[in-house]
Short mmCIF file of C-alpha atoms in Angstrom, two decimals:
data_model
loop_
_atom_site.label_atom_id
_atom_site.label_comp_id
_atom_site.label_asym_id
_atom_site.label_seq_id
_atom_site.Cartn_x
_atom_site.Cartn_y
_atom_site.Cartn_z
CA MET A 1 -30.25 -39.21 37.22
CA SER A 2 -27.53 -39.34 34.56
CA ASP A 3 -24.46 -37.06 34.65
CA ILE A 4 -25.84 -35.01 31.81
CA GLU A 5 -29.19 -34.57 33.53
CA ARG A 6 -27.37 -33.52 36.67
CA PHE A 7 -25.19 -30.97 34.83
CA SER A 8 -28.22 -29.63 32.99
CA LYS A 9 -30.15 -29.30 36.24
CA ARG A 10 -27.19 -27.42 37.75
CA ILE A 11 -27.30 -24.95 34.84
CA LEU A 12 -31.07 -24.57 34.91
CA ASP A 13 -31.16 -23.95 38.67
CA TYR A 14 -28.48 -21.29 38.21
CA ARG A 15 -30.41 -19.65 35.38
CA ASN A 16 -33.80 -19.86 37.06
CA ALA A 17 -32.51 -18.29 40.27
CA ARG A 18 -31.45 -15.29 38.16
CA ASP A 19 -34.47 -15.30 35.86
CA TRP A 20 -32.23 -15.13 32.81
CA LYS A 21 -34.13 -17.41 30.44
CA GLN A 22 -35.80 -14.32 28.95
CA PHE A 23 -32.45 -13.28 27.39
CA HIS A 24 -31.57 -16.70 25.97
CA THR A 25 -32.74 -16.72 22.37
CA PRO A 26 -31.23 -19.55 20.31
CA LYS A 27 -29.33 -17.04 18.18
CA ASP A 28 -27.74 -15.29 21.16
CA MET A 29 -26.88 -18.59 22.78
CA ALA A 30 -25.15 -19.66 19.56
CA ILE A 31 -23.20 -16.39 19.59
CA SER A 32 -22.16 -17.17 23.19
CA LEU A 33 -21.04 -20.61 22.17
CA VAL A 34 -18.78 -19.09 19.50
CA LEU A 35 -17.40 -16.40 21.79
CA GLU A 36 -16.55 -18.92 24.50
CA ALA A 37 -14.91 -21.24 21.96
CA THR A 38 -12.72 -18.36 20.75
CA GLU A 39 -11.67 -17.75 24.36
CA VAL A 40 -10.31 -21.30 24.39
CA LEU A 41 -8.44 -20.63 21.14
CA GLU A 42 -7.01 -17.35 22.43
CA HIS A 43 -4.86 -19.30 24.91
CA PHE A 44 -2.94 -20.88 22.03
CA GLN A 45 -2.42 -17.78 19.94
CA TRP A 46 1.18 -16.73 19.13
CA LYS A 47 2.54 -19.93 20.64
CA ASN A 48 4.39 -22.82 19.02
CA GLU A 49 4.17 -26.37 20.35
CA GLU A 50 6.95 -25.88 22.89
CA ASP A 51 5.45 -22.61 24.15
CA ILE A 52 2.11 -24.37 24.55
CA GLU A 53 3.62 -27.23 26.51
CA ASN A 54 5.19 -24.75 28.94
CA TYR A 55 2.08 -22.61 29.06
CA LEU A 56 -0.14 -25.54 29.98
CA LYS A 57 1.99 -26.38 33.01
CA ASP A 58 0.75 -23.23 34.77
CA ASN A 59 -2.49 -22.41 33.00
CA LYS A 60 -4.40 -25.65 32.59
CA ASP A 61 -7.06 -24.56 35.06
CA LYS A 62 -7.79 -21.34 33.15
CA LEU A 63 -8.21 -23.36 30.01
CA GLY A 64 -10.49 -25.75 31.86
CA GLU A 65 -12.73 -22.84 32.81
CA GLU A 66 -13.07 -21.75 29.19
CA LEU A 67 -13.91 -25.31 28.16
CA ALA A 68 -16.50 -25.42 30.95
CA ASP A 69 -18.12 -22.30 29.45
CA VAL A 70 -18.42 -23.99 26.07
CA PHE A 71 -19.80 -27.12 27.74
CA TYR A 72 -22.37 -24.94 29.56
CA TRP A 73 -23.75 -23.52 26.31
CA VAL A 74 -23.84 -26.89 24.56
CA LEU A 75 -25.94 -28.34 27.39
CA LEU A 76 -28.18 -25.29 27.72
CA MET A 77 -28.84 -25.06 23.98
CA CYS A 78 -29.65 -28.77 23.87
CA HIS A 79 -32.06 -28.31 26.77
CA ASP A 80 -33.85 -25.30 25.33
CA LEU A 81 -34.11 -26.81 21.85
CA GLY A 82 -35.38 -30.12 23.21
CA LEU A 83 -32.35 -32.07 22.02
CA ASP A 84 -31.04 -35.12 23.88
CA ILE A 85 -27.26 -34.59 23.75
CA GLU A 86 -26.62 -38.28 24.44
CA ALA A 87 -28.75 -39.34 21.47
CA VAL A 88 -27.44 -36.70 19.03
CA PHE A 89 -23.86 -37.43 20.06
CA GLU A 90 -24.28 -41.18 19.45
CA LYS A 91 -25.97 -40.49 16.12
CA LYS A 92 -23.17 -38.19 15.03
CA MET A 93 -20.48 -40.69 16.05
CA GLU A 94 -22.16 -43.33 13.89
CA LYS A 95 -22.23 -40.89 10.96
CA ASN A 96 -18.53 -40.17 11.50
CA GLU A 97 -17.73 -43.88 11.54
CA ALA A 98 -19.55 -44.35 8.24
CA LYS A 99 -17.89 -41.29 6.69
CA TYR A 100 -14.36 -42.24 7.75
CA PRO A 101 -14.07 -46.04 7.57
CA VAL A 102 -11.07 -47.36 9.49
CA GLU A 103 -9.57 -49.30 6.58
CA LYS A 104 -9.45 -46.19 4.42
CA PHE A 105 -8.50 -43.52 6.93
CA ARG A 106 -6.26 -45.31 9.40
CA GLY A 107 -3.16 -43.16 10.00
CA LYS A 108 -4.05 -41.04 7.03
CA SER A 109 -4.14 -37.34 7.27
CA ASP A 110 -6.31 -37.05 4.14
CA LYS A 111 -9.18 -35.71 6.13
CA TYR A 112 -6.83 -33.17 7.56
CA ASN A 113 -5.16 -31.89 4.42
CA LYS A 114 -8.16 -30.91 2.37
CA LEU A 115 -10.88 -28.36 2.84
CA MET B 1 -18.48 -45.75 34.49
CA SER B 2 -19.98 -42.25 34.39
CA ASP B 3 -21.70 -40.82 31.30
CA ILE B 4 -18.74 -38.56 30.63
CA GLU B 5 -16.27 -41.45 30.90
CA ARG B 6 -18.45 -43.43 28.53
CA PHE B 7 -18.65 -40.59 25.96
CA SER B 8 -14.91 -39.99 26.24
CA LYS B 9 -14.21 -43.69 25.74
CA ARG B 10 -16.47 -43.64 22.66
CA ILE B 11 -14.41 -40.78 21.21
CA LEU B 12 -11.06 -42.33 22.09
CA ASP B 13 -11.98 -45.70 20.59
CA TYR B 14 -13.02 -43.90 17.42
CA ARG B 15 -9.78 -41.94 17.30
CA ASN B 16 -7.52 -44.85 18.18
CA ALA B 17 -9.05 -47.07 15.50
CA ARG B 18 -8.02 -44.40 12.98
CA ASP B 19 -4.69 -43.53 14.60
CA TRP B 20 -5.52 -39.84 14.49
CA LYS B 21 -4.04 -38.73 17.80
CA GLN B 22 -0.88 -37.70 15.96
CA PHE B 23 -2.79 -34.82 14.31
CA HIS B 24 -4.46 -33.55 17.46
CA THR B 25 -2.28 -30.75 18.81
CA PRO B 26 -4.04 -28.60 21.42
CA LYS B 27 -3.94 -25.61 19.06
CA ASP B 28 -5.55 -27.46 16.17
CA MET B 29 -8.18 -28.95 18.45
CA ALA B 30 -9.01 -25.46 19.70
CA ILE B 31 -9.36 -24.33 16.07
CA SER B 32 -11.75 -27.25 15.49
CA LEU B 33 -13.77 -26.24 18.51
CA VAL B 34 -14.19 -22.74 17.08
CA LEU B 35 -15.02 -23.95 13.58
CA GLU B 36 -17.68 -26.35 14.89
CA ALA B 37 -19.17 -23.64 17.11
CA THR B 38 -19.47 -21.33 14.09
CA GLU B 39 -21.30 -24.10 12.24
CA VAL B 40 -23.92 -23.97 14.99
CA LEU B 41 -24.16 -20.20 14.61
CA GLU B 42 -24.46 -20.41 10.83
CA HIS B 43 -27.91 -22.01 11.24
CA PHE B 44 -29.23 -18.78 12.79
CA GLN B 45 -27.70 -16.32 10.36
CA TRP B 46 -30.07 -14.02 8.44
CA LYS B 47 -33.05 -15.20 10.48
CA ASN B 48 -35.24 -13.29 12.90
CA GLU B 49 -36.96 -14.99 15.84
CA GLU B 50 -39.96 -16.09 13.81
CA ASP B 51 -37.77 -17.48 11.01
CA ILE B 52 -35.78 -19.40 13.61
CA GLU B 53 -38.88 -20.89 15.19
CA ASN B 54 -40.00 -22.18 11.79
CA TYR B 55 -36.53 -23.31 10.85
CA LEU B 56 -36.14 -25.37 14.00
CA LYS B 57 -39.31 -27.36 13.25
CA ASP B 58 -37.55 -29.08 10.37
CA ASN B 59 -33.87 -28.71 11.16
CA LYS B 60 -33.43 -29.48 14.84
CA ASP B 61 -31.54 -32.68 14.08
CA LYS B 62 -28.99 -30.91 11.90
CA LEU B 63 -28.40 -28.45 14.70
CA GLY B 64 -28.05 -31.33 17.13
CA GLU B 65 -25.27 -32.76 15.00
CA GLU B 66 -23.33 -29.51 15.07
CA LEU B 67 -23.72 -29.31 18.84
CA ALA B 68 -22.50 -32.91 19.07
CA ASP B 69 -19.36 -31.86 17.17
CA VAL B 70 -18.66 -29.10 19.69
CA PHE B 71 -19.31 -31.54 22.54
CA TYR B 72 -16.84 -33.98 20.94
CA TRP B 73 -14.01 -31.44 20.96
CA VAL B 74 -14.73 -30.27 24.51
CA LEU B 75 -14.46 -33.85 25.78
CA LEU B 76 -11.43 -34.71 23.67
CA MET B 77 -9.53 -31.57 24.65
CA CYS B 78 -10.32 -32.22 28.32
CA HIS B 79 -9.06 -35.77 27.94
CA ASP B 80 -5.82 -34.86 26.18
CA LEU B 81 -5.05 -31.98 28.54
CA GLY B 82 -5.77 -34.10 31.62
CA LEU B 83 -8.75 -32.01 32.70
CA ASP B 84 -11.73 -33.51 34.53
CA ILE B 85 -14.69 -31.80 32.84
CA GLU B 86 -16.96 -32.57 35.79
CA ALA B 87 -14.58 -30.85 38.23
CA VAL B 88 -13.83 -27.82 36.04
CA PHE B 89 -17.51 -27.38 35.25
CA GLU B 90 -18.47 -27.40 38.95
CA LYS B 91 -15.65 -25.00 39.77
CA LYS B 92 -16.74 -22.61 37.02
CA MET B 93 -20.38 -22.74 38.12
CA GLU B 94 -19.31 -21.75 41.64
CA LYS B 95 -17.30 -18.85 40.21
CA ASN B 96 -20.31 -17.75 38.19
CA GLU B 97 -22.52 -17.87 41.28
CA ALA B 98 -20.07 -15.68 43.19
CA LYS B 99 -19.72 -13.26 40.26
CA TYR B 100 -23.46 -12.89 39.67
CA PRO B 101 -25.18 -13.03 43.08
CA VAL B 102 -28.92 -13.69 42.79
CA GLU B 103 -30.01 -10.65 44.81
CA LYS B 104 -28.12 -8.30 42.51
CA PHE B 105 -28.67 -9.90 39.11
CA ARG B 106 -32.14 -11.42 39.34
CA GLY B 107 -34.08 -10.47 36.21
CA LYS B 108 -31.46 -7.90 35.36
CA SER B 109 -29.97 -7.73 31.97
CA ASP B 110 -26.95 -5.76 33.24
CA LYS B 111 -24.61 -8.58 32.46
CA TYR B 112 -26.07 -8.64 29.01
CA ASN B 113 -25.90 -4.96 28.15
CA LYS B 114 -22.23 -4.29 28.75
CA LEU B 115 -19.09 -5.54 27.16
CA MET C 1 0.45 5.52 -3.89
CA SER C 2 -3.04 4.02 -3.57
CA ASP C 3 -5.04 4.09 -0.31
CA ILE C 4 -4.41 0.41 0.21
CA GLU C 5 -0.66 0.79 -0.33
CA ARG C 6 -0.68 3.67 2.13
CA PHE C 7 -2.60 1.68 4.79
CA SER C 8 -0.33 -1.32 4.27
CA LYS C 9 2.77 0.86 4.60
CA ARG C 10 1.33 2.29 7.84
CA ILE C 11 0.93 -1.25 9.21
CA LEU C 12 4.36 -2.42 8.03
CA ASP C 13 6.14 0.62 9.50
CA TYR C 14 4.37 -0.07 12.80
CA ARG C 15 5.36 -3.73 12.74
CA ASN C 16 8.94 -3.15 11.60
CA ALA C 17 9.56 -0.58 14.32
CA ARG C 18 8.64 -3.29 16.85
CA ASP C 19 10.34 -6.17 15.01
CA TRP C 20 7.19 -8.29 15.29
CA LYS C 21 7.22 -10.00 11.90
CA GLN C 22 8.94 -12.98 13.55
CA PHE C 23 5.69 -13.79 15.42
CA HIS C 24 3.38 -13.47 12.43
CA THR C 25 2.94 -16.94 11.01
CA PRO C 26 -0.02 -17.22 8.60
CA LYS C 27 -1.84 -19.51 11.03
CA ASP C 28 -1.51 -17.14 13.98
CA MET C 29 -2.53 -14.18 11.87
CA ALA C 30 -5.65 -16.10 10.78
CA ILE C 31 -6.40 -16.79 14.46
CA SER C 32 -6.06 -13.04 15.13
CA LEU C 33 -8.42 -12.28 12.29
CA VAL C 34 -11.05 -14.56 13.85
CA LEU C 35 -10.54 -13.21 17.37
CA GLU C 36 -10.90 -9.61 16.21
CA ALA C 37 -14.01 -10.48 14.17
CA THR C 38 -15.59 -12.03 17.27
CA GLU C 39 -14.86 -8.81 19.17
CA VAL C 40 -17.04 -7.03 16.62
CA LEU C 41 -19.79 -9.61 17.14
CA GLU C 42 -19.59 -9.34 20.92
CA HIS C 43 -21.00 -5.80 20.73
CA PHE C 44 -24.27 -7.17 19.37
CA GLN C 45 -24.72 -10.08 21.76
CA TRP C 46 -27.86 -10.18 23.93
CA LYS C 47 -29.34 -7.20 22.08
CA ASN C 48 -32.41 -6.99 19.88
CA GLU C 49 -32.69 -4.50 17.02
CA GLU C 50 -33.93 -1.68 19.23
CA ASP C 51 -31.19 -2.28 21.82
CA ILE C 52 -28.63 -2.18 19.02
CA GLU C 53 -29.95 1.09 17.63
CA ASN C 54 -29.64 2.69 21.06
CA TYR C 55 -26.27 1.09 21.70
CA LEU C 56 -24.82 2.40 18.47
CA LYS C 57 -25.66 6.00 19.39
CA ASP C 58 -22.99 5.98 22.09
CA ASN C 59 -20.65 3.18 21.04
CA LYS C 60 -20.09 3.54 17.33
CA ASP C 61 -16.46 4.53 17.83
CA LYS C 62 -15.68 1.42 19.87
CA LEU C 63 -17.17 -0.68 17.12
CA GLY C 64 -15.11 1.23 14.58
CA GLU C 65 -11.95 0.29 16.45
CA GLU C 66 -12.81 -3.41 16.35
CA LEU C 67 -13.51 -3.18 12.62
CA ALA C 68 -10.16 -1.41 12.18
CA ASP C 69 -8.49 -4.39 13.87
CA VAL C 70 -10.07 -6.79 11.40
CA PHE C 71 -9.07 -4.50 8.53
CA TYR C 72 -5.50 -4.48 9.87
CA TRP C 73 -5.21 -8.28 9.71
CA VAL C 74 -6.80 -8.53 6.27
CA LEU C 75 -4.23 -6.08 4.87
CA LEU C 76 -1.29 -7.62 6.72
CA MET C 77 -2.19 -11.17 5.70
CA CYS C 78 -2.56 -10.05 2.09
CA HIS C 79 0.84 -8.37 2.26
CA ASP C 80 2.66 -11.31 3.81
CA LEU C 81 1.05 -13.86 1.48
CA GLY C 82 1.77 -11.74 -1.60
CA LEU C 83 -1.91 -11.17 -2.40
CA ASP C 84 -3.14 -7.96 -4.05
CA ILE C 85 -6.33 -7.23 -2.10
CA GLU C 86 -7.65 -5.00 -4.88
CA ALA C 87 -7.31 -7.80 -7.44
CA VAL C 88 -8.69 -10.60 -5.23
CA PHE C 89 -11.59 -8.39 -4.16
CA GLU C 90 -12.55 -7.58 -7.76
CA LYS C 91 -12.24 -11.24 -8.72
CA LYS C 92 -14.47 -12.32 -5.84
CA MET C 93 -17.09 -9.67 -6.66
CA GLU C 94 -17.25 -11.01 -10.22
CA LYS C 95 -17.70 -14.53 -8.87
CA ASN C 96 -20.48 -13.32 -6.58
CA GLU C 97 -22.22 -11.61 -9.50
CA ALA C 98 -22.12 -14.82 -11.51
CA LYS C 99 -23.32 -16.90 -8.55
CA TYR C 100 -26.22 -14.61 -7.66
CA PRO C 101 -27.62 -13.22 -10.93
CA VAL C 102 -29.84 -10.17 -10.38
CA GLU C 103 -32.86 -11.54 -12.22
CA LYS C 104 -32.95 -14.61 -10.01
CA PHE C 105 -32.01 -13.19 -6.62
CA ARG C 106 -33.46 -9.67 -6.64
CA GLY C 107 -35.31 -9.10 -3.34
CA LYS C 108 -35.14 -12.80 -2.60
CA SER C 109 -33.92 -14.05 0.68
CA ASP C 110 -33.21 -17.52 -0.75
CA LYS C 111 -29.53 -17.12 -0.24
CA TYR C 112 -30.26 -16.16 3.31
CA ASN C 113 -32.63 -18.93 4.32
CA LYS C 114 -30.58 -21.96 3.42
CA LEU C 115 -27.30 -23.29 4.66
CA MET D 1 -12.72 9.01 -5.55
CA SER D 2 -10.49 7.14 -3.11
CA ASP D 3 -9.86 3.38 -3.35
CA ILE D 4 -12.06 2.76 -0.35
CA GLU D 5 -14.91 4.82 -1.80
CA ARG D 6 -14.54 2.90 -5.03
CA PHE D 7 -14.61 -0.51 -3.28
CA SER D 8 -17.58 0.57 -1.17
CA LYS D 9 -19.44 1.76 -4.26
CA ARG D 10 -18.72 -1.60 -5.92
CA ILE D 11 -20.28 -3.40 -2.94
CA LEU D 12 -23.28 -1.07 -2.71
CA ASP D 13 -24.04 -1.33 -6.43
CA TYR D 14 -23.92 -5.12 -6.09
CA ARG D 15 -26.22 -5.08 -3.06
CA ASN D 16 -28.65 -2.52 -4.48
CA ALA D 17 -29.04 -4.45 -7.74
CA ARG D 18 -30.20 -7.42 -5.62
CA ASP D 19 -32.20 -5.37 -3.10
CA TRP D 20 -30.49 -7.15 -0.23
CA LYS D 21 -30.09 -4.25 2.21
CA GLN D 22 -33.31 -5.38 3.92
CA PHE D 23 -31.51 -8.49 5.25
CA HIS D 24 -28.41 -6.68 6.49
CA THR D 25 -28.96 -5.96 10.17
CA PRO D 26 -25.75 -5.01 12.02
CA LYS D 27 -25.96 -8.20 14.06
CA ASP D 28 -26.26 -10.48 11.04
CA MET D 29 -23.47 -8.64 9.25
CA ALA D 30 -21.26 -9.15 12.30
CA ILE D 31 -22.12 -12.86 12.21
CA SER D 32 -21.10 -12.92 8.53
CA LEU D 33 -17.84 -11.22 9.37
CA VAL D 34 -17.05 -13.96 11.90
CA LEU D 35 -18.10 -16.79 9.59
CA GLU D 36 -15.94 -15.48 6.75
CA ALA D 37 -12.97 -15.00 9.09
CA THR D 38 -13.29 -18.62 10.22
CA GLU D 39 -13.23 -19.69 6.56
CA VAL D 40 -9.81 -18.07 6.33
CA LEU D 41 -8.68 -19.95 9.44
CA GLU D 42 -10.01 -23.26 8.15
CA HIS D 43 -7.30 -23.28 5.46
CA PHE D 44 -4.61 -23.53 8.14
CA GLN D 45 -6.22 -26.20 10.29
CA TRP D 46 -4.29 -29.46 10.86
CA LYS D 47 -1.20 -28.05 9.15
CA ASN D 48 2.23 -27.29 10.55
CA GLU D 49 4.43 -24.53 9.13
CA GLU D 50 5.90 -26.72 6.40
CA ASP D 51 2.46 -28.02 5.36
CA ILE D 52 1.25 -24.42 5.15
CA GLU D 53 4.17 -23.34 3.00
CA ASN D 54 3.41 -26.14 0.55
CA TYR D 55 -0.32 -25.53 0.71
CA LEU D 56 0.04 -21.86 -0.12
CA LYS D 57 1.93 -22.64 -3.34
CA ASP D 58 -1.25 -24.01 -4.91
CA ASN D 59 -4.03 -22.42 -2.87
CA LYS D 60 -3.14 -18.78 -2.43
CA ASP D 61 -5.99 -17.64 -4.66
CA LYS D 62 -8.59 -19.52 -2.62
CA LEU D 63 -7.28 -17.87 0.49
CA GLY D 64 -7.41 -14.51 -1.26
CA GLU D 65 -11.11 -15.05 -1.94
CA GLU D 66 -11.84 -15.70 1.73
CA LEU D 67 -9.91 -12.58 2.72
CA ALA D 68 -11.89 -10.63 0.12
CA ASP D 69 -15.10 -11.80 1.83
CA VAL D 70 -13.91 -10.49 5.17
CA PHE D 71 -12.86 -7.21 3.51
CA TYR D 72 -16.35 -6.98 1.96
CA TRP D 73 -18.09 -7.14 5.35
CA VAL D 74 -15.69 -4.68 6.99
CA LEU D 75 -16.42 -2.11 4.29
CA LEU D 76 -20.16 -2.75 4.22
CA MET D 77 -20.51 -2.58 8.01
CA CYS D 78 -18.53 0.67 8.06
CA HIS D 79 -20.79 2.07 5.36
CA ASP D 80 -24.05 1.09 7.03
CA LEU D 81 -22.94 2.26 10.47
CA GLY D 82 -21.67 5.57 9.11
CA LEU D 83 -18.04 4.87 10.01
CA ASP D 84 -15.14 6.21 7.93
CA ILE D 85 -12.77 3.23 7.82
CA GLU D 86 -9.82 5.46 6.95
CA ALA D 87 -10.41 7.63 10.05
CA VAL D 88 -11.10 4.74 12.47
CA PHE D 89 -8.08 2.84 11.15
CA GLU D 90 -5.76 5.80 11.68
CA LYS D 91 -7.20 6.40 15.14
CA LYS D 92 -6.67 2.76 16.12
CA MET D 93 -3.10 2.74 14.80
CA GLU D 94 -2.34 5.75 17.00
CA LYS D 95 -3.85 3.96 19.99
CA ASN D 96 -1.72 0.89 19.22
CA GLU D 97 1.42 3.01 19.01
CA ALA D 98 0.68 4.54 22.41
CA LYS D 99 -0.12 1.14 23.92
CA TYR D 100 2.99 -0.60 22.59
CA PRO D 101 5.84 1.97 22.62
CA VAL D 102 8.78 0.90 20.45
CA GLU D 103 11.42 1.21 23.18
CA LYS D 104 9.51 -1.20 25.42
CA PHE D 105 8.16 -3.73 22.94
CA ARG D 106 10.84 -3.93 20.24
CA GLY D 107 11.54 -7.60 19.49
CA LYS D 108 9.64 -8.61 22.59
CA SER D 109 7.00 -11.22 22.48
CA ASP D 110 5.46 -9.99 25.75
CA LYS D 111 2.32 -8.91 24.03
CA TYR D 112 2.15 -12.32 22.50
CA ASN D 113 2.70 -14.50 25.54
CA LYS D 114 -0.01 -13.18 27.80
CA LEU D 115 -3.76 -13.21 27.58
#
């Protein structure tokens, strides 16, 4: 069993034990994904780089928990939609490589300065 | 090498080849995480359950790509912050189990009806 | 004094009394705007249309407060960036009218079924 | 007619001409509110304070348009839910004043350093 299969099984066992699948429409799961992602962001609000460095010394675990929540919804959405995260991830990485060729984008912030 | 290590290596090789680490502050990565999560949500906007079922027949791959982007930022943030996603995920699942005991929450939407 | 000027003055007096302008970088205010908008969305999570109708009977005021928070950041960002919300709003409405001509979009969900 | 009434009428006339009310469930409007707020945030991604200062010289109008979109959904949601934005805004400001008394929070970043 791969890591991903094992994580997904962990999530499904948790959900099945509680009989919560009935609440998990794709739209509501996508809302959850966004809400959990904003909880990650909230940790960095009103802080400059130095504040963040200090903050992370004592709060890394809290941040890890928020990231775990995002991870949870990614895996559960993939499962329910019949998507193989490993395959879609590899496919997307190849698209990214084609879109941002090394010779053109190396050390360039172009991607990062335009909308 | 575990799946997660392999995915993380894939991301780091991609980033290193482009020398993009210099742009990846924790705050900006967290913003990316949110923006990619909202791209997932955007697919479900203005659609009821039937619309979504039809939509997914032809657009599952597009959705998979957006989920891959969220997955990318979760793994990269974990890497840069020195967090072991496997460990934080397991820890969070145990917290969830303690917070929502089966006997009390089985088939109940309580969790889902309150803020 | 227009309504908007009056609301903006209310916000500025509140902020000045607390000397908080020093924390309000455009980037952090934009993060606040997103976080407050997601608090609005959170009220609708895990609810179908009937649930929402019932929910709104008792919780409309709470929702109003979250919308007020979003309103607050829109006005404050406009103030700090030197934008006249009345002018930018009118300009955007004219753009929308040109983009979605009545004869073509009347009663059509086209806009709403495509990304 | 107050400014707010005038803006709301502008939005309603626009919507009625296109017969779009049928698509505007509270949940989907809340999703729109979030998506438009993230479009504001996107302008600040991957930029430090100096980058943002330079960026705003040439792109303030674009940002104004995104803020106008957020403003649009705040007013339309308030209208459809039967909320008086002026009243809820004033009520929230009074709550904020009680929560953050001047003598305790003046010049303090306390509010801003904790989750």
